[in-house]
Amino acid sequence: MIKHIRIDNRLIHGQVAATWKNNIGANAIIVCNDAVANDQIQKMVLPMAAQGSKVLVFTIDELIDYDKQNPNETKFVICKFASDCLRLLEKGIKADEINVGNQAPVQGTDYKMINGFVAATKEDAATYRKIAEYNGGSLYCQIIPTRPAEDVLDELNKAGL
C-alpha cells in the first residue's frame, strides 16, 4: 500500500530520510520520476542519502507494477513534480496521504511563491487542483511533520493562481 506520496523536487534529503520516513512508518522510500529513473548516477546516489533505508527509483509505470506486486509493503513515494503524482493518480494509484513538500522555482517560468517553500505556475496550480480532486478535494503542504500543514488550494488562491 502507498501510505504517503510527497511531492518534493529535492527528492531524498535529511528531512525525508529521517523525519518523514520514520513518521510514516514506511518499509521503503520510492523515488518516482521517469527522468530520474533513467539517470544511472542519480539511481546510484539517491540511496546514499537515505542512511540505510530501502530506496527504489522507478519510472511511473515501474512503480505501478511494483505496487501491484507488493501490496502489503508500506511505501513512501517521493515524486519530483506534481505532474508525476497526477500521472500516478490518473493511472489508478491510491495513497493514504498526499503532501506537497519543497518545490523550488524553475528558472525561466512565471512562478509565484505560494508559501515559504512552494513555487507554482498557473500550470502547476491546475495540476495541484486535479490532484486534490483525486484526494477527496483537499491537498496540503508541510515541510516537516512537526510543523503545521497548510492548505495548498487556499495558498494558491491567495497567490492569485
PDB file of C-alpha atoms in Angstrom:
ATOM      1  CA  MET A   1       0.000   0.000   0.000  1.00  0.00           C
ATOM      2  CA  ILE A   2       1.180   3.518  -0.687  1.00  0.00           C
ATOM      3  CA  LYS A   3       0.988   5.194   2.666  1.00  0.00           C
ATOM      4  CA  HIS A   4       2.225   8.612   1.580  1.00  0.00           C
ATOM      5  CA  ILE A   5       3.107  10.481  -1.613  1.00  0.00           C
ATOM      6  CA  ARG A   6       5.301  13.531  -1.161  1.00  0.00           C
ATOM      7  CA  ILE A   7       5.899  15.977  -3.999  1.00  0.00           C
ATOM      8  CA  ASP A   8       9.409  17.314  -3.394  1.00  0.00           C
ATOM      9  CA  ASN A   9      11.831  18.294  -6.148  1.00  0.00           C
ATOM     10  CA  ARG A  10      14.783  17.753  -3.804  1.00  0.00           C
ATOM     11  CA  LEU A  11      13.869  14.037  -3.684  1.00  0.00           C
ATOM     12  CA  ILE A  12      15.779  12.381  -0.819  1.00  0.00           C
ATOM     13  CA  HIS A  13      17.396  14.629   1.794  1.00  0.00           C
ATOM     14  CA  GLY A  14      17.660  14.736   5.580  1.00  0.00           C
ATOM     15  CA  GLN A  15      14.042  15.713   6.255  1.00  0.00           C
ATOM     16  CA  VAL A  16      12.809  12.858   4.090  1.00  0.00           C
ATOM     17  CA  ALA A  17      15.303  10.198   5.153  1.00  0.00           C
ATOM     18  CA  ALA A  18      14.995  10.789   8.874  1.00  0.00           C
ATOM     19  CA  THR A  19      11.812  12.622   9.752  1.00  0.00           C
ATOM     20  CA  TRP A  20       9.223  11.705   7.125  1.00  0.00           C
ATOM     21  CA  LYS A  21      10.132   8.038   6.654  1.00  0.00           C
ATOM     22  CA  ASN A  22      10.028   7.385  10.396  1.00  0.00           C
ATOM     23  CA  ASN A  23       6.817   9.367  10.858  1.00  0.00           C
ATOM     24  CA  ILE A  24       5.113   7.402   8.082  1.00  0.00           C
ATOM     25  CA  GLY A  25       6.468   4.032   9.200  1.00  0.00           C
ATOM     26  CA  ALA A  26       7.364   3.034   5.649  1.00  0.00           C
ATOM     27  CA  ASN A  27       9.300  -0.076   4.652  1.00  0.00           C
ATOM     28  CA  ALA A  28      10.674   1.648   1.566  1.00  0.00           C
ATOM     29  CA  ILE A  29      11.294   5.072   0.073  1.00  0.00           C
ATOM     30  CA  ILE A  30      10.444   5.084  -3.617  1.00  0.00           C
ATOM     31  CA  VAL A  31      11.522   7.944  -5.860  1.00  0.00           C
ATOM     32  CA  CYS A  32       9.150   8.165  -8.811  1.00  0.00           C
ATOM     33  CA  ASN A  33      10.136  10.227 -11.847  1.00  0.00           C
ATOM     34  CA  ASP A  34      10.834   8.935 -15.345  1.00  0.00           C
ATOM     35  CA  ALA A  35      13.925  11.088 -15.964  1.00  0.00           C
ATOM     36  CA  VAL A  36      15.487  10.303 -12.580  1.00  0.00           C
ATOM     37  CA  ALA A  37      14.812   6.581 -13.033  1.00  0.00           C
ATOM     38  CA  ASN A  38      16.691   6.686 -16.332  1.00  0.00           C
ATOM     39  CA  ASP A  39      19.704   8.518 -14.853  1.00  0.00           C
ATOM     40  CA  GLN A  40      22.187   5.920 -13.604  1.00  0.00           C
ATOM     41  CA  ILE A  41      24.114   8.423 -11.488  1.00  0.00           C
ATOM     42  CA  GLN A  42      21.012   9.539  -9.584  1.00  0.00           C
ATOM     43  CA  LYS A  43      19.944   5.915  -9.137  1.00  0.00           C
ATOM     44  CA  MET A  44      23.321   5.220  -7.542  1.00  0.00           C
ATOM     45  CA  VAL A  45      23.487   8.369  -5.364  1.00  0.00           C
ATOM     46  CA  LEU A  46      19.922   8.624  -4.028  1.00  0.00           C
ATOM     47  CA  PRO A  47      20.128   5.536  -1.768  1.00  0.00           C
ATOM     48  CA  MET A  48      23.238   7.030  -0.152  1.00  0.00           C
ATOM     49  CA  ALA A  49      21.162   9.985   1.052  1.00  0.00           C
ATOM     50  CA  ALA A  50      18.692   7.707   2.840  1.00  0.00           C
ATOM     51  CA  GLN A  51      21.070   6.437   5.529  1.00  0.00           C
ATOM     52  CA  GLY A  52      20.497   2.704   5.189  1.00  0.00           C
ATOM     53  CA  SER A  53      16.805   2.762   4.287  1.00  0.00           C
ATOM     54  CA  LYS A  54      15.478   0.664   1.429  1.00  0.00           C
ATOM     55  CA  VAL A  55      15.402   3.011  -1.581  1.00  0.00           C
ATOM     56  CA  LEU A  56      13.987   2.254  -5.013  1.00  0.00           C
ATOM     57  CA  VAL A  57      13.992   4.570  -8.021  1.00  0.00           C
ATOM     58  CA  PHE A  58      11.218   3.910 -10.538  1.00  0.00           C
ATOM     59  CA  THR A  59       9.513   5.310 -13.580  1.00  0.00           C
ATOM     60  CA  ILE A  60       5.767   5.878 -13.267  1.00  0.00           C
ATOM     61  CA  ASP A  61       4.988   2.525 -14.903  1.00  0.00           C
ATOM     62  CA  GLU A  62       7.592   0.649 -12.846  1.00  0.00           C
ATOM     63  CA  LEU A  63       6.054   1.988  -9.631  1.00  0.00           C
ATOM     64  CA  ILE A  64       2.591   0.872 -10.715  1.00  0.00           C
ATOM     65  CA  ASP A  65       3.905  -2.645 -11.417  1.00  0.00           C
ATOM     66  CA  TYR A  66       5.865  -2.751  -8.148  1.00  0.00           C
ATOM     67  CA  ASP A  67       2.845  -1.617  -6.136  1.00  0.00           C
ATOM     68  CA  LYS A  68       0.700  -4.379  -7.665  1.00  0.00           C
ATOM     69  CA  GLN A  69       3.369  -6.999  -6.942  1.00  0.00           C
ATOM     70  CA  ASN A  70       3.977  -5.791  -3.351  1.00  0.00           C
ATOM     71  CA  PRO A  71       0.549  -4.789  -1.990  1.00  0.00           C
ATOM     72  CA  ASN A  72       1.431  -5.376   1.667  1.00  0.00           C
ATOM     73  CA  GLU A  73       4.589  -3.271   1.748  1.00  0.00           C
ATOM     74  CA  THR A  74       4.155   0.159   3.336  1.00  0.00           C
ATOM     75  CA  LYS A  75       5.524   2.567   0.738  1.00  0.00           C
ATOM     76  CA  PHE A  76       6.598   6.199   0.935  1.00  0.00           C
ATOM     77  CA  VAL A  77       6.687   7.631  -2.597  1.00  0.00           C
ATOM     78  CA  ILE A  78       8.511  10.831  -3.495  1.00  0.00           C
ATOM     79  CA  CYS A  79       7.512  12.437  -6.773  1.00  0.00           C
ATOM     80  CA  LYS A  80       9.836  15.084  -8.137  1.00  0.00           C
ATOM     81  CA  PHE A  81       6.991  17.111  -9.625  1.00  0.00           C
ATOM     82  CA  ALA A  82       3.235  17.436  -9.169  1.00  0.00           C
ATOM     83  CA  SER A  83       2.820  16.124 -12.722  1.00  0.00           C
ATOM     84  CA  ASP A  84       4.423  12.816 -11.630  1.00  0.00           C
ATOM     85  CA  CYS A  85       1.909  12.486  -8.802  1.00  0.00           C
ATOM     86  CA  LEU A  86      -1.020  13.314 -11.078  1.00  0.00           C
ATOM     87  CA  ARG A  87       0.071  10.697 -13.616  1.00  0.00           C
ATOM     88  CA  LEU A  88       0.133   8.071 -10.848  1.00  0.00           C
ATOM     89  CA  LEU A  89      -3.341   9.025  -9.689  1.00  0.00           C
ATOM     90  CA  GLU A  90      -4.689   9.048 -13.249  1.00  0.00           C
ATOM     91  CA  LYS A  91      -3.338   5.502 -13.683  1.00  0.00           C
ATOM     92  CA  GLY A  92      -5.209   4.282 -10.611  1.00  0.00           C
ATOM     93  CA  ILE A  93      -2.646   4.571  -7.810  1.00  0.00           C
ATOM     94  CA  LYS A  94      -4.187   5.305  -4.427  1.00  0.00           C
ATOM     95  CA  ALA A  95      -2.392   6.828  -1.448  1.00  0.00           C
ATOM     96  CA  ASP A  96      -3.463   7.358   2.140  1.00  0.00           C
ATOM     97  CA  GLU A  97      -1.902  10.835   2.145  1.00  0.00           C
ATOM     98  CA  ILE A  98      -0.518  13.295  -0.394  1.00  0.00           C
ATOM     99  CA  ASN A  99       1.750  16.119   0.730  1.00  0.00           C
ATOM    100  CA  VAL A 100       3.414  18.909  -1.192  1.00  0.00           C
ATOM    101  CA  GLY A 101       6.913  19.443   0.146  1.00  0.00           C
ATOM    102  CA  ASN A 102       9.519  21.725  -1.336  1.00  0.00           C
ATOM    103  CA  GLN A 103       9.012  22.916  -4.908  1.00  0.00           C
ATOM    104  CA  ALA A 104      11.798  25.301  -5.821  1.00  0.00           C
ATOM    105  CA  PRO A 105      11.202  27.872  -8.561  1.00  0.00           C
ATOM    106  CA  VAL A 106      12.121  26.758 -12.064  1.00  0.00           C
ATOM    107  CA  GLN A 107      14.189  29.420 -13.757  1.00  0.00           C
ATOM    108  CA  GLY A 108      12.511  30.965 -16.785  1.00  0.00           C
ATOM    109  CA  THR A 109       8.954  30.191 -15.638  1.00  0.00           C
ATOM    110  CA  ASP A 110       6.296  32.631 -14.483  1.00  0.00           C
ATOM    111  CA  TYR A 111       6.032  31.349 -10.907  1.00  0.00           C
ATOM    112  CA  LYS A 112       4.722  32.717  -7.634  1.00  0.00           C
ATOM    113  CA  MET A 113       5.789  31.581  -4.190  1.00  0.00           C
ATOM    114  CA  ILE A 114       2.608  30.358  -2.513  1.00  0.00           C
ATOM    115  CA  ASN A 115       4.395  29.975   0.821  1.00  0.00           C
ATOM    116  CA  GLY A 116       7.989  29.830   2.029  1.00  0.00           C
ATOM    117  CA  PHE A 117       8.848  26.604   0.198  1.00  0.00           C
ATOM    118  CA  VAL A 118       6.457  26.059  -2.736  1.00  0.00           C
ATOM    119  CA  ALA A 119       6.738  27.875  -6.059  1.00  0.00           C
ATOM    120  CA  ALA A 120       3.899  27.370  -8.533  1.00  0.00           C
ATOM    121  CA  THR A 121       2.980  28.455 -12.041  1.00  0.00           C
ATOM    122  CA  LYS A 122      -0.577  28.587 -13.405  1.00  0.00           C
ATOM    123  CA  GLU A 123       0.044  25.135 -14.902  1.00  0.00           C
ATOM    124  CA  ASP A 124       1.252  23.807 -11.535  1.00  0.00           C
ATOM    125  CA  ALA A 125      -1.848  25.269  -9.874  1.00  0.00           C
ATOM    126  CA  ALA A 126      -4.098  23.400 -12.315  1.00  0.00           C
ATOM    127  CA  THR A 127      -2.175  20.182 -11.600  1.00  0.00           C
ATOM    128  CA  TYR A 128      -2.483  20.660  -7.824  1.00  0.00           C
ATOM    129  CA  ARG A 129      -6.231  21.184  -8.193  1.00  0.00           C
ATOM    130  CA  LYS A 130      -6.559  17.947 -10.177  1.00  0.00           C
ATOM    131  CA  ILE A 131      -4.531  16.097  -7.524  1.00  0.00           C
ATOM    132  CA  ALA A 132      -6.874  17.499  -4.870  1.00  0.00           C
ATOM    133  CA  GLU A 133      -9.868  16.145  -6.821  1.00  0.00           C
ATOM    134  CA  TYR A 134      -8.367  12.649  -6.671  1.00  0.00           C
ATOM    135  CA  ASN A 135      -7.597  13.221  -2.988  1.00  0.00           C
ATOM    136  CA  GLY A 136     -11.116  13.902  -1.755  1.00  0.00           C
ATOM    137  CA  GLY A 137     -10.994  17.612  -2.586  1.00  0.00           C
ATOM    138  CA  SER A 138      -8.016  18.569  -0.456  1.00  0.00           C
ATOM    139  CA  LEU A 139      -4.253  18.800  -0.647  1.00  0.00           C
ATOM    140  CA  TYR A 140      -1.829  20.020   1.968  1.00  0.00           C
ATOM    141  CA  CYS A 141       1.754  21.182   2.079  1.00  0.00           C
ATOM    142  CA  GLN A 142       4.008  20.584   5.034  1.00  0.00           C
ATOM    143  CA  ILE A 143       7.779  20.879   5.179  1.00  0.00           C
ATOM    144  CA  ILE A 144       8.216  18.536   8.188  1.00  0.00           C
ATOM    145  CA  PRO A 145       5.679  16.568  10.236  1.00  0.00           C
ATOM    146  CA  THR A 146       6.130  18.729  13.337  1.00  0.00           C
ATOM    147  CA  ARG A 147       5.197  21.952  11.501  1.00  0.00           C
ATOM    148  CA  PRO A 148       1.574  22.860  10.796  1.00  0.00           C
ATOM    149  CA  ALA A 149       0.108  21.772   7.467  1.00  0.00           C
ATOM    150  CA  GLU A 150      -1.140  24.415   5.044  1.00  0.00           C
ATOM    151  CA  ASP A 151      -3.997  24.004   2.572  1.00  0.00           C
ATOM    152  CA  VAL A 152      -2.478  24.127  -0.926  1.00  0.00           C
ATOM    153  CA  LEU A 153      -5.719  25.267  -2.561  1.00  0.00           C
ATOM    154  CA  ASP A 154      -6.068  28.179  -0.104  1.00  0.00           C
ATOM    155  CA  GLU A 155      -2.444  29.173  -0.698  1.00  0.00           C
ATOM    156  CA  LEU A 156      -2.916  29.023  -4.489  1.00  0.00           C
ATOM    157  CA  ASN A 157      -5.998  31.233  -4.223  1.00  0.00           C
ATOM    158  CA  LYS A 158      -4.170  33.761  -2.015  1.00  0.00           C
ATOM    159  CA  ALA A 159      -1.369  33.904  -4.597  1.00  0.00           C
ATOM    160  CA  GLY A 160      -3.851  34.542  -7.402  1.00  0.00           C
ATOM    161  CA  LEU A 161      -3.285  31.178  -9.008  1.00  0.00           C
TER     162      LEU A 161
END
